[in-house]
Tab-separated table of C-alpha atoms and ligand atoms in Angstrom:
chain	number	residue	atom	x	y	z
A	20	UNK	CA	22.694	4.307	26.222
A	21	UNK	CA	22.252	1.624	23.253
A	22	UNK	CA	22.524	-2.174	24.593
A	23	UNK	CA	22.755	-4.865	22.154
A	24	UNK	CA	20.155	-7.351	22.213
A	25	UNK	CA	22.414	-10.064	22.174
A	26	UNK	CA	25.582	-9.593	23.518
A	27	UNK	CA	24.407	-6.635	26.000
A	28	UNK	CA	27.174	-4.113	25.024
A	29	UNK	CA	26.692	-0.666	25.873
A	30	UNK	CA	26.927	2.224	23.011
A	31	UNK	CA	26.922	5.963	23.997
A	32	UNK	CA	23.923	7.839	22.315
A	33	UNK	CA	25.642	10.482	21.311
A	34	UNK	CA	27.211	8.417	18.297
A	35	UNK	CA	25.654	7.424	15.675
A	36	UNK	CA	25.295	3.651	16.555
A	37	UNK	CA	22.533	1.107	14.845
A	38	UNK	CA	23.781	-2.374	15.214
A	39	UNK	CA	25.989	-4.046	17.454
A	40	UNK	CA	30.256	-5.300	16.277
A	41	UNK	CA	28.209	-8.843	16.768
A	42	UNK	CA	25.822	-8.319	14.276
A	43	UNK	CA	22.677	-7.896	16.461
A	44	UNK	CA	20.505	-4.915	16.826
A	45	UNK	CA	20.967	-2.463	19.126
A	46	UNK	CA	18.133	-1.276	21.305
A	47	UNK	CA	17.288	1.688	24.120
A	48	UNK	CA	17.069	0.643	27.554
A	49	UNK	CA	12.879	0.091	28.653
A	50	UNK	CA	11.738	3.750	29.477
A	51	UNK	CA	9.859	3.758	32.724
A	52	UNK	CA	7.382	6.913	33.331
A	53	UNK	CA	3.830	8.016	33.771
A	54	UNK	CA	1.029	8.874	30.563
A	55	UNK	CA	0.191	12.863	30.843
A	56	UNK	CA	-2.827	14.684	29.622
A	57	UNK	CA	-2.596	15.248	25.829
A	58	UNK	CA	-4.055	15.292	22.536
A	59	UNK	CA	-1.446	12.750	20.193
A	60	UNK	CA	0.607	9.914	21.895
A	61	UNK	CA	3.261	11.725	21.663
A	62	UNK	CA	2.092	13.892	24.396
A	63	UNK	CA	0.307	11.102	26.992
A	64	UNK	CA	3.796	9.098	26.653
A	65	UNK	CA	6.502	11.849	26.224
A	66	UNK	CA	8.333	10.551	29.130
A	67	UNK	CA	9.053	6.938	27.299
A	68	UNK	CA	11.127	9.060	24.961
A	69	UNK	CA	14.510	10.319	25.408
A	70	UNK	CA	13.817	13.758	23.738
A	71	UNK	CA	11.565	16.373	23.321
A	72	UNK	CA	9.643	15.920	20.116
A	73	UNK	CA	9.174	19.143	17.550
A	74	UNK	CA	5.033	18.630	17.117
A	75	UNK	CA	4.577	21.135	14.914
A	76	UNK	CA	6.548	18.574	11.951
A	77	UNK	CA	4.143	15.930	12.633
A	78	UNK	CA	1.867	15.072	10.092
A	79	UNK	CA	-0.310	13.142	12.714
A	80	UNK	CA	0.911	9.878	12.455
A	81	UNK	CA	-0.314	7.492	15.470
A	82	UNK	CA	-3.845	7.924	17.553
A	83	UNK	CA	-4.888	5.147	15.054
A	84	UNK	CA	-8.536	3.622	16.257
A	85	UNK	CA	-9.155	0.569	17.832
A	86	UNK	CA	-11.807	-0.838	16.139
A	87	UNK	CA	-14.107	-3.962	17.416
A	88	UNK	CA	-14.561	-6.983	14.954
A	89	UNK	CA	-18.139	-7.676	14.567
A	90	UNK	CA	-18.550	-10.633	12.335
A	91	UNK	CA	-14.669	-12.110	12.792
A	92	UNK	CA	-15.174	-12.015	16.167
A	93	UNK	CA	-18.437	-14.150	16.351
A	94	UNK	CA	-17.127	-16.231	13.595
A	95	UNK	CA	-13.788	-16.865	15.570
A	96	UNK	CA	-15.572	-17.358	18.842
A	97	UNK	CA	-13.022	-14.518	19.937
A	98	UNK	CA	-13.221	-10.697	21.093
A	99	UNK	CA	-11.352	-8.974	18.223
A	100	UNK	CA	-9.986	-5.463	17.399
A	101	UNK	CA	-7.984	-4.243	14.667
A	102	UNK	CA	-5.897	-1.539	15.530
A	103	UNK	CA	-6.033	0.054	11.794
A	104	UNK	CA	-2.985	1.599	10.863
A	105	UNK	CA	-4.123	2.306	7.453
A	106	UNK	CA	-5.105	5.529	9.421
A	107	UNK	CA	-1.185	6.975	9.494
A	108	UNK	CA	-0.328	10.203	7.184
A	109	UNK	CA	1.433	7.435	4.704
A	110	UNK	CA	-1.195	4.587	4.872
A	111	UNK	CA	0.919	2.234	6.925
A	112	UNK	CA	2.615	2.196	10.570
A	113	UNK	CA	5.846	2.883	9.267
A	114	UNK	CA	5.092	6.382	9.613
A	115	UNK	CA	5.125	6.148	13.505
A	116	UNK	CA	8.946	4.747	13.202
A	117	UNK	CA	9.786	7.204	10.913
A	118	UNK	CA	8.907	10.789	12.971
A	119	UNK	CA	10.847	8.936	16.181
A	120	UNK	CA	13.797	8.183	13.655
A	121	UNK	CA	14.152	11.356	12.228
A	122	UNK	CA	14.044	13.082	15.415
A	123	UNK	CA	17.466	11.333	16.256
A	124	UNK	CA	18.795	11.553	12.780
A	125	UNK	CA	18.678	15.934	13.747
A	126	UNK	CA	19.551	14.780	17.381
A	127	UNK	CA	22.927	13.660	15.794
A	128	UNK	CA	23.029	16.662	13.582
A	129	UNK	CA	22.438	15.079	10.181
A	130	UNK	CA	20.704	17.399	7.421
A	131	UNK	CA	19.984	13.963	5.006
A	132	UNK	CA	18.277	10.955	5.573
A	133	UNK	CA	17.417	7.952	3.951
A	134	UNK	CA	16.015	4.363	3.570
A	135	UNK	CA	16.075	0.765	2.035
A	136	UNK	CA	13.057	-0.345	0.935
A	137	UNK	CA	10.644	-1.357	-1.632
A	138	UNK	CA	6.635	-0.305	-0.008
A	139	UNK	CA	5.739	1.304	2.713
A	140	UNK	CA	8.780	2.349	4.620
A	141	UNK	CA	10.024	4.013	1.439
A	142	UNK	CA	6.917	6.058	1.138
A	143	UNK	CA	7.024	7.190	5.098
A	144	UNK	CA	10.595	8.398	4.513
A	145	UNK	CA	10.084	10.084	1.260
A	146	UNK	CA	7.223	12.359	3.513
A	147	UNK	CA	8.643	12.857	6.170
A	148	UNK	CA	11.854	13.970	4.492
A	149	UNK	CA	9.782	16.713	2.330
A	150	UNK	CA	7.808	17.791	5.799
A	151	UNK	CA	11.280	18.434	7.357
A	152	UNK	CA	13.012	19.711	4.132
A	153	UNK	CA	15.688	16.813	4.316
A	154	UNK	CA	17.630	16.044	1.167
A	155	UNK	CA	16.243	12.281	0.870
A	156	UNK	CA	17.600	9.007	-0.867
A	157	UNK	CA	15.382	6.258	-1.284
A	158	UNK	CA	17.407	3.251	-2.455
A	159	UNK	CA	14.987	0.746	-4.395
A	160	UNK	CA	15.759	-3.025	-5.628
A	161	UNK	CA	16.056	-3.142	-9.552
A	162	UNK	CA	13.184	-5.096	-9.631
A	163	UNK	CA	10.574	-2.491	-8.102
A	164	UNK	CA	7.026	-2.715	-9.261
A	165	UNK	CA	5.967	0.898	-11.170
A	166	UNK	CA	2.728	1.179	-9.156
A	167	UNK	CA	4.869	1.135	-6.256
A	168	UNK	CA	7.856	3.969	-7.652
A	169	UNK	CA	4.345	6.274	-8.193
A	170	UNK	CA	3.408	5.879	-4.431
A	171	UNK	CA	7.052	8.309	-4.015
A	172	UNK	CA	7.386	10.027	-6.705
A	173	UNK	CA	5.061	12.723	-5.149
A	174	UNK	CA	7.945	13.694	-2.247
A	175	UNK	CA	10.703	14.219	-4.337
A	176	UNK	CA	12.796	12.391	-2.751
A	177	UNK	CA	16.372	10.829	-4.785
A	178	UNK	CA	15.386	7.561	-5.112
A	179	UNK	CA	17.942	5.108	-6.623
A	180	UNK	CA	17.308	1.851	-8.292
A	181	UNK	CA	20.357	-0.594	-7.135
A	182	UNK	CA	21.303	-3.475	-9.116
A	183	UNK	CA	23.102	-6.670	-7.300
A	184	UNK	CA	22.117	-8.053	-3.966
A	185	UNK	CA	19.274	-6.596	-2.624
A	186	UNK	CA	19.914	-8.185	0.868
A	187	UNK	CA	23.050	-6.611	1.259
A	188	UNK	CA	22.037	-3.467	0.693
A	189	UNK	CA	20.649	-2.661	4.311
A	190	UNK	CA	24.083	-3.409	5.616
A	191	UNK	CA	25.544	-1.292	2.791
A	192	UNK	CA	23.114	1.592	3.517
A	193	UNK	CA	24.660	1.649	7.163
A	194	UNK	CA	27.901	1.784	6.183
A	195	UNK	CA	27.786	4.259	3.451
A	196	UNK	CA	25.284	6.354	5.525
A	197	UNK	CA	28.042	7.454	8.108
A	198	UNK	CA	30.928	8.169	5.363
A	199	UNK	CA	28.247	10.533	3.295
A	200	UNK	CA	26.245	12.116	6.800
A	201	UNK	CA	23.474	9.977	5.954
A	202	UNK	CA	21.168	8.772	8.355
A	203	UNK	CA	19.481	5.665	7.042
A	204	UNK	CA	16.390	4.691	8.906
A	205	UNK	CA	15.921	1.119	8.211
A	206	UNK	CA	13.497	-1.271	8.887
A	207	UNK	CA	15.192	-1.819	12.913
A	208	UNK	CA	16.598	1.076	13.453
A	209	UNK	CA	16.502	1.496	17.435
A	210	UNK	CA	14.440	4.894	17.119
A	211	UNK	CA	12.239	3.357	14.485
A	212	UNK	CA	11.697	0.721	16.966
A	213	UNK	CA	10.912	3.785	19.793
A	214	UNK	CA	7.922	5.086	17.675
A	215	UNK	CA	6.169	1.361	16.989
A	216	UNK	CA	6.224	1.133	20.551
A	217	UNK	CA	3.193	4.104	20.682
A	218	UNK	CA	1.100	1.422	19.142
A	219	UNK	CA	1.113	-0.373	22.363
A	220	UNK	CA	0.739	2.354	24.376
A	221	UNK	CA	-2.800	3.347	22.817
A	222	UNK	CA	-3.456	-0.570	22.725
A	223	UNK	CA	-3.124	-0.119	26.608
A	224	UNK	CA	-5.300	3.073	26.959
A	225	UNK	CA	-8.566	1.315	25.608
A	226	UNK	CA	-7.882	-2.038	26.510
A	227	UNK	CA	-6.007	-5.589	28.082
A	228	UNK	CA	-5.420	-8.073	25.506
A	229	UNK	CA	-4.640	-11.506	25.800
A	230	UNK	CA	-2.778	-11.407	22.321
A	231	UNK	CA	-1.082	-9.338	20.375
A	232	UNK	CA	-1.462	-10.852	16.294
A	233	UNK	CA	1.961	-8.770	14.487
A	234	UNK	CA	2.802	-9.454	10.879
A	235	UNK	CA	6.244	-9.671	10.927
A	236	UNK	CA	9.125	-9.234	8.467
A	237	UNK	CA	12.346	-7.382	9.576
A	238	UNK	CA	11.343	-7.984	13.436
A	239	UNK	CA	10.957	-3.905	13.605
A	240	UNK	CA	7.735	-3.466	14.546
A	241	UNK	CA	7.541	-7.036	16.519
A	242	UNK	CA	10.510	-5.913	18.679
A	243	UNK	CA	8.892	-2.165	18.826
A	244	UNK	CA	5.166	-3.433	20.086
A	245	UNK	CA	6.850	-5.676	22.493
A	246	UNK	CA	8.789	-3.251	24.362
A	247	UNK	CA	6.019	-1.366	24.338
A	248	UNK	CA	4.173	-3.590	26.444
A	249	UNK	CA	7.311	-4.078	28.222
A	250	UNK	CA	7.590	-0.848	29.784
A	251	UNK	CA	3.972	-0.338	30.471
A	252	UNK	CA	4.313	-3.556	32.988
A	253	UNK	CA	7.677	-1.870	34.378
A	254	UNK	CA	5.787	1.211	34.962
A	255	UNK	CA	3.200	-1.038	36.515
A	256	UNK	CA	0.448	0.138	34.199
A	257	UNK	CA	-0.764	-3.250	33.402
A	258	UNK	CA	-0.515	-6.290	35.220
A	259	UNK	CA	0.438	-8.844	32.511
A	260	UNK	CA	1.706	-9.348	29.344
A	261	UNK	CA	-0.358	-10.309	26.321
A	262	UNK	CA	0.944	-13.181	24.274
A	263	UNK	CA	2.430	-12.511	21.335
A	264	UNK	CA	2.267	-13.835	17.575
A	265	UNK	CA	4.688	-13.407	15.368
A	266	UNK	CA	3.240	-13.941	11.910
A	267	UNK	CA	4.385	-14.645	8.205
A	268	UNK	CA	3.997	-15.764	5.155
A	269	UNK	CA	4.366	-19.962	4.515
A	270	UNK	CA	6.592	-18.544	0.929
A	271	UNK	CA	8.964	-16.472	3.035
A	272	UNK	CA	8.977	-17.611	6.659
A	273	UNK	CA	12.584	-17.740	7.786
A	274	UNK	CA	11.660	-16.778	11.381
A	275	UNK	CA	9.001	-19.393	12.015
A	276	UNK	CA	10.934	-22.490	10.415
A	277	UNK	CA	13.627	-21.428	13.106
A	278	UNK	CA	11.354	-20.793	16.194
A	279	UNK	CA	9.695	-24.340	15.233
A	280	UNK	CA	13.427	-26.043	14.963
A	281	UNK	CA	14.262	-24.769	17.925
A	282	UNK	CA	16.948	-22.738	16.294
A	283	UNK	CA	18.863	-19.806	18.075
A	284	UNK	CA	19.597	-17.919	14.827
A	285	UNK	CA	17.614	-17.667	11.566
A	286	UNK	CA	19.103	-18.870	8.178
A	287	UNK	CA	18.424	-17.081	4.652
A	288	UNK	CA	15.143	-18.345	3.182
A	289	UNK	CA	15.638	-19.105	-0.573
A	290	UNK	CA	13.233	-18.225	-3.200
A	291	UNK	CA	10.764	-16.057	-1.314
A	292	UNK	CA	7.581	-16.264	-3.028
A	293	UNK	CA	4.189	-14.510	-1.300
A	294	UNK	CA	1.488	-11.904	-2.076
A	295	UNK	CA	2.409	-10.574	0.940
A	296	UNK	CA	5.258	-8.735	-0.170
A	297	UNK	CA	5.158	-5.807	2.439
A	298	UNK	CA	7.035	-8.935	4.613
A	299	UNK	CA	8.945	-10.471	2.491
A	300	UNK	CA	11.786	-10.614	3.768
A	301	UNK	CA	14.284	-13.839	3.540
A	302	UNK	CA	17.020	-12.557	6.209
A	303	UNK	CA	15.398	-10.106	8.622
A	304	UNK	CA	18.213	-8.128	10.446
A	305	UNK	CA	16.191	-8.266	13.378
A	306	UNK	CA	14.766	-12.252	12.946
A	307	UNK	CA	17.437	-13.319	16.243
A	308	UNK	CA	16.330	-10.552	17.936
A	309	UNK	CA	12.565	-11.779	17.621
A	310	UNK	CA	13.738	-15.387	18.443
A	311	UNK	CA	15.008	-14.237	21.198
A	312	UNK	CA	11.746	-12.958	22.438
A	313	UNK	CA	9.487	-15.297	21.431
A	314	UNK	CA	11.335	-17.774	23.598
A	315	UNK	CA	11.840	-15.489	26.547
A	316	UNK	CA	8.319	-14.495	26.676
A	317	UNK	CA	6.723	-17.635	25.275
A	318	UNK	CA	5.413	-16.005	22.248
A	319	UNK	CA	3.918	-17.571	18.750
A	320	UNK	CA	4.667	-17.631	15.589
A	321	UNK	CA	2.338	-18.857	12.832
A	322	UNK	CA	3.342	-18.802	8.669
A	323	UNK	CA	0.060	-18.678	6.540
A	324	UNK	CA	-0.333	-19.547	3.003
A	325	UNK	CA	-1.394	-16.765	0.027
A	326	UNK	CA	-4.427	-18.384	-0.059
A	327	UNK	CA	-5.577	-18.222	3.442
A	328	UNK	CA	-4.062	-14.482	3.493
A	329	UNK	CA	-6.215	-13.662	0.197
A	330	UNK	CA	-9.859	-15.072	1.931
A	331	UNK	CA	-8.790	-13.176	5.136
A	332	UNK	CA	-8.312	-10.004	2.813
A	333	UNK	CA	-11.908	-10.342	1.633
A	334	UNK	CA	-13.209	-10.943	5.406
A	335	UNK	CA	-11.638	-7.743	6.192
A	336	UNK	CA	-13.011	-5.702	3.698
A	337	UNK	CA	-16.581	-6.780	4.853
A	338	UNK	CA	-15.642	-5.610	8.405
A	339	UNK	CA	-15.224	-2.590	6.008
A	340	UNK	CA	-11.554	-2.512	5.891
A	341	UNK	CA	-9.421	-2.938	2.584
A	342	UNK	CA	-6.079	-3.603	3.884
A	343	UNK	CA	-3.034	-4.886	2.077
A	344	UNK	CA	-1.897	-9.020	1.868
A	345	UNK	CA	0.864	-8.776	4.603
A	346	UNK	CA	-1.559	-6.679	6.571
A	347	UNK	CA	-4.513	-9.858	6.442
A	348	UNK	CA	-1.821	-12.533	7.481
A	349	UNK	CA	-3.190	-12.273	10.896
A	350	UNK	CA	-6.562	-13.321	10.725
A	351	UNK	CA	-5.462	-15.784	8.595
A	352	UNK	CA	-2.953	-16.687	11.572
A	353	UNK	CA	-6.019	-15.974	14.487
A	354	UNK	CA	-8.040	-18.365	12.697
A	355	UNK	CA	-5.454	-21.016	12.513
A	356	UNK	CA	-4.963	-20.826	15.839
A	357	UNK	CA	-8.481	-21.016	17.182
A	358	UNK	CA	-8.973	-24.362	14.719
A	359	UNK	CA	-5.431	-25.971	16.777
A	360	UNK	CA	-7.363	-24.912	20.288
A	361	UNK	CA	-4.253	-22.649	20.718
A	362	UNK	CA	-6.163	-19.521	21.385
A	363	UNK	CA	-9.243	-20.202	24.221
A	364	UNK	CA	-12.597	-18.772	23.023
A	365	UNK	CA	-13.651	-15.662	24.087
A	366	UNK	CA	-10.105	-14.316	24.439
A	367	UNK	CA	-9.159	-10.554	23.943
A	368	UNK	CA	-6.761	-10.622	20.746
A	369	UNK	CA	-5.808	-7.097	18.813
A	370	UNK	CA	-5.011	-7.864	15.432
A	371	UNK	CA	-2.313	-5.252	14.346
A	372	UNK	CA	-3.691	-3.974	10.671
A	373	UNK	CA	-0.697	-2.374	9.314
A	374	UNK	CA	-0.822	-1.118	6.021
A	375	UNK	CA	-3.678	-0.147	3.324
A	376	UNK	CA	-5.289	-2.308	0.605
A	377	UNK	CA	-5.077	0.954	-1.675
A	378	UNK	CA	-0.976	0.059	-1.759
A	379	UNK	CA	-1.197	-3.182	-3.920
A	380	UNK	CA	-4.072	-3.417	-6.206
A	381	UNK	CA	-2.758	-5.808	-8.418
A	382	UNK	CA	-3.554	-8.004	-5.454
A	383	UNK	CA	-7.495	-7.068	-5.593
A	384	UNK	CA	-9.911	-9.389	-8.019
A	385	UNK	CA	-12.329	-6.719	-9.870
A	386	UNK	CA	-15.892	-7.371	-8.222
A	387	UNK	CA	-18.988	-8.063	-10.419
A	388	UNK	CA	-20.554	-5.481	-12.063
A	389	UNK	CA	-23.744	-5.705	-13.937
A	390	UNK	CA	-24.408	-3.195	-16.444
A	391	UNK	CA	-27.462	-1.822	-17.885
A	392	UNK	CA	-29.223	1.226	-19.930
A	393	UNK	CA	-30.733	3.660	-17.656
A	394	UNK	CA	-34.250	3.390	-19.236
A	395	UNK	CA	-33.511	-0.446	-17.200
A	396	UNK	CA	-32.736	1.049	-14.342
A	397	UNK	CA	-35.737	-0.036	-12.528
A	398	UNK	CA	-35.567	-3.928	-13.097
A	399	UNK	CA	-32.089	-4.211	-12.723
A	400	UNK	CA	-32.176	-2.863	-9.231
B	517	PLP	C1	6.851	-3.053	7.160
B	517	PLP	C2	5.571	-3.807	7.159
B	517	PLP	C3	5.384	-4.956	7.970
B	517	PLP	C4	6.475	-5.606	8.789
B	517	PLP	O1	7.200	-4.783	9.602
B	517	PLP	P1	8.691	-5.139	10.064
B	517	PLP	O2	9.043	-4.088	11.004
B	517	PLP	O3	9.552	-5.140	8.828
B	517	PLP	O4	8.658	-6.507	10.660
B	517	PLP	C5	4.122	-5.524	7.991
B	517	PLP	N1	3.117	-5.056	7.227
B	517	PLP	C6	3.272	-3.975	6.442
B	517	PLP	C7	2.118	-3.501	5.614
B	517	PLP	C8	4.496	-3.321	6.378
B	517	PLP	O5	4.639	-2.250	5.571
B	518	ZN	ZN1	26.313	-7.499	20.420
């Protein structure tokens, strides 16, 4: 059964629902089992899914490490990990969303899939379409960067450039999707949201945080790490809840200006402007749905300037991790936090790193680099 995450009414799963006649997006119930014996997530936590998954199409997405801070978490006063999704087949977590989503997309008996995007999500699709010999469409805004058209050009997936409203085009997507037998796995799609929950299954097996730091931009992967969490305290594998931050960029923040006016629904932000473009979104079709849970579980939500995401891209690469803008905006929101005394010292906080630096050079200043003639060699070392 899908259950809207507003309204609570009840879809059957055997049609092709997404979102709810209110608007809101649809969800599974919480999953309630016992972790097995196995080598990928997919294994340990095959009874939180409602089918059997076909292994031999993944391309290992998940199983991502855990990886302790060593200077950030002095520095913060805080016991840090990263959970470094850069690891994923595609370079981000989308990938995780993606193999769940496609699964129900052939559940449903579709033989095409497709996406909205302009990064990461597009990239994950475009793979996992070739791995499962889909026919693909990728539908681009008109304004795509070429660096980022190169990062899918590899698949050979369709991908289409659409002119006009680029915000209306997720909505479109839907719509068109079931006329044409498309199945368009968007940035919330409920089975999307299924395979982001893995994240905080693994989370679980290593460790108990206190917080959970999630860069967030449709609400997908906030809504996906929460109910993650959610059923591992129904299955009475943990005992609490970590807290958890929603976090965004001050030039596009539409979900904390609401959560801080006490709003029950987001409004459009005009005139986005961020580095972080991986979550820039203005009206993210899941931003109630994460209001909703920040209040109900008393959750944060910070928005971070480019300039504080840009110095905590430079302290991650000398943990020895290049990650991408959007990806930094959380220890740019951790540190923030522990300056307002809203984090205690020496909590447990998981940072969720979700995509790699290697996505958006444009965003990297060139180093230093001294040259000289190799008969030099020897002073200039
Ligand atoms: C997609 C993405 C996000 C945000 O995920 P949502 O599910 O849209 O909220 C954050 N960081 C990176 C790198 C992404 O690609
Ligand atoms: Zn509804």
């Amino acid at each position: 059964m899908l259950k809207c995450t507003s309204c609570g009414k009840e879809y059957p799963l055997r049609k092709p629902c997404q979102r709810c006649e209110c608007g809101e997006p649809l969800e599974l119930e919480l999953f309630k089992g016992v972790p097995g014996i196995g080598r990928s997530i997919w294994e340990r936590f095959s009874q939180f899914y409602p089918f059997e998954l076909d292994l031999e199409y993944s391309l290992g997405e998940g199983d991502t490490p855990l990886t302790k801070a060593k200077r950030l978490s002095k520095e913060l006063g805080v016991r840090l990990y990263f959970k470094n999704e850069t690891l994923n087949p595609t370079w981000s977590f989308k990938d995780r969303g993606t193999f769940i989503g496609i699964h129900r997309a052939l559940e449903l008996g579709f033989d095409k899939i497709g996406t909205v995007s302009t990064g990461n999500m597009a990239a994950s699709v475009a793979a996992y379409g070739a791995r499962f010999g889909l026919e693909t469409f990728i539908l681009v805004s008109s304004s795509i960067a070429e660096e980022k058209l190169k990062t899918l050009a590899p698949y050979g997936a369709r991908v289409i450039k659409v002119h006009g409203n680029y915000g209306e085009l997720y909505y479109k997507s839907l719509e068109l999707g079931q006329k044409k037998g498309i199945y368009f796995i968007n940035s919330d799609d409920p089975f999307r949201v299924e395979g982001y929950k893995s994240i905080s299954f693994e989370i679980a097996e290593e460790i108990a945080p206190d917080y959970v730091v999630i860069p967030t931009s449709s609400g997908g992967l906030f809504r996906g790490i929460v109910k993650g969490f959610l059923e591992l305290k129904e299955s009475e594998l943990i005992d609490n809840l970590p807290t958890f931050v929603a976090v965004q960029a001050k030039g596009c923040s539409p979900l904390c200006r609401a959560f801080n006016e006490g709003k029950q629904k987001i409004e459009r932000f005009e005139n986005p402007h961020t580095i972080a473009h991986a979550i820039e979104n203005p009206y993210p079709p899941s931003g109630n749905a994460v209001l909703r849970l920040l209040k109900e579980l008393k959750g944060l939500c910070v928005a971070v300037s480019d300039d504080e995401i840009l110095k905590a891209q430079r302290e991650l690469a000398r943990e020895g991790l290049f990650i991408q803008p959007a990806s930094a905006t959380g220890i740019a929101a951790l540190r923030k936090l522990r300056e307002e005394g809203k984090i205690k010292a020496g909590a447990r906080v998981v940072s969720i790193l979700t995509g790699s630096g290697l996505k958006f050079l444009d965003a990297v200043k060139e180093g230093k680099v001294r040259e000289c003639r190799i008969e030099e060699l020897g002073e200039c070392l």
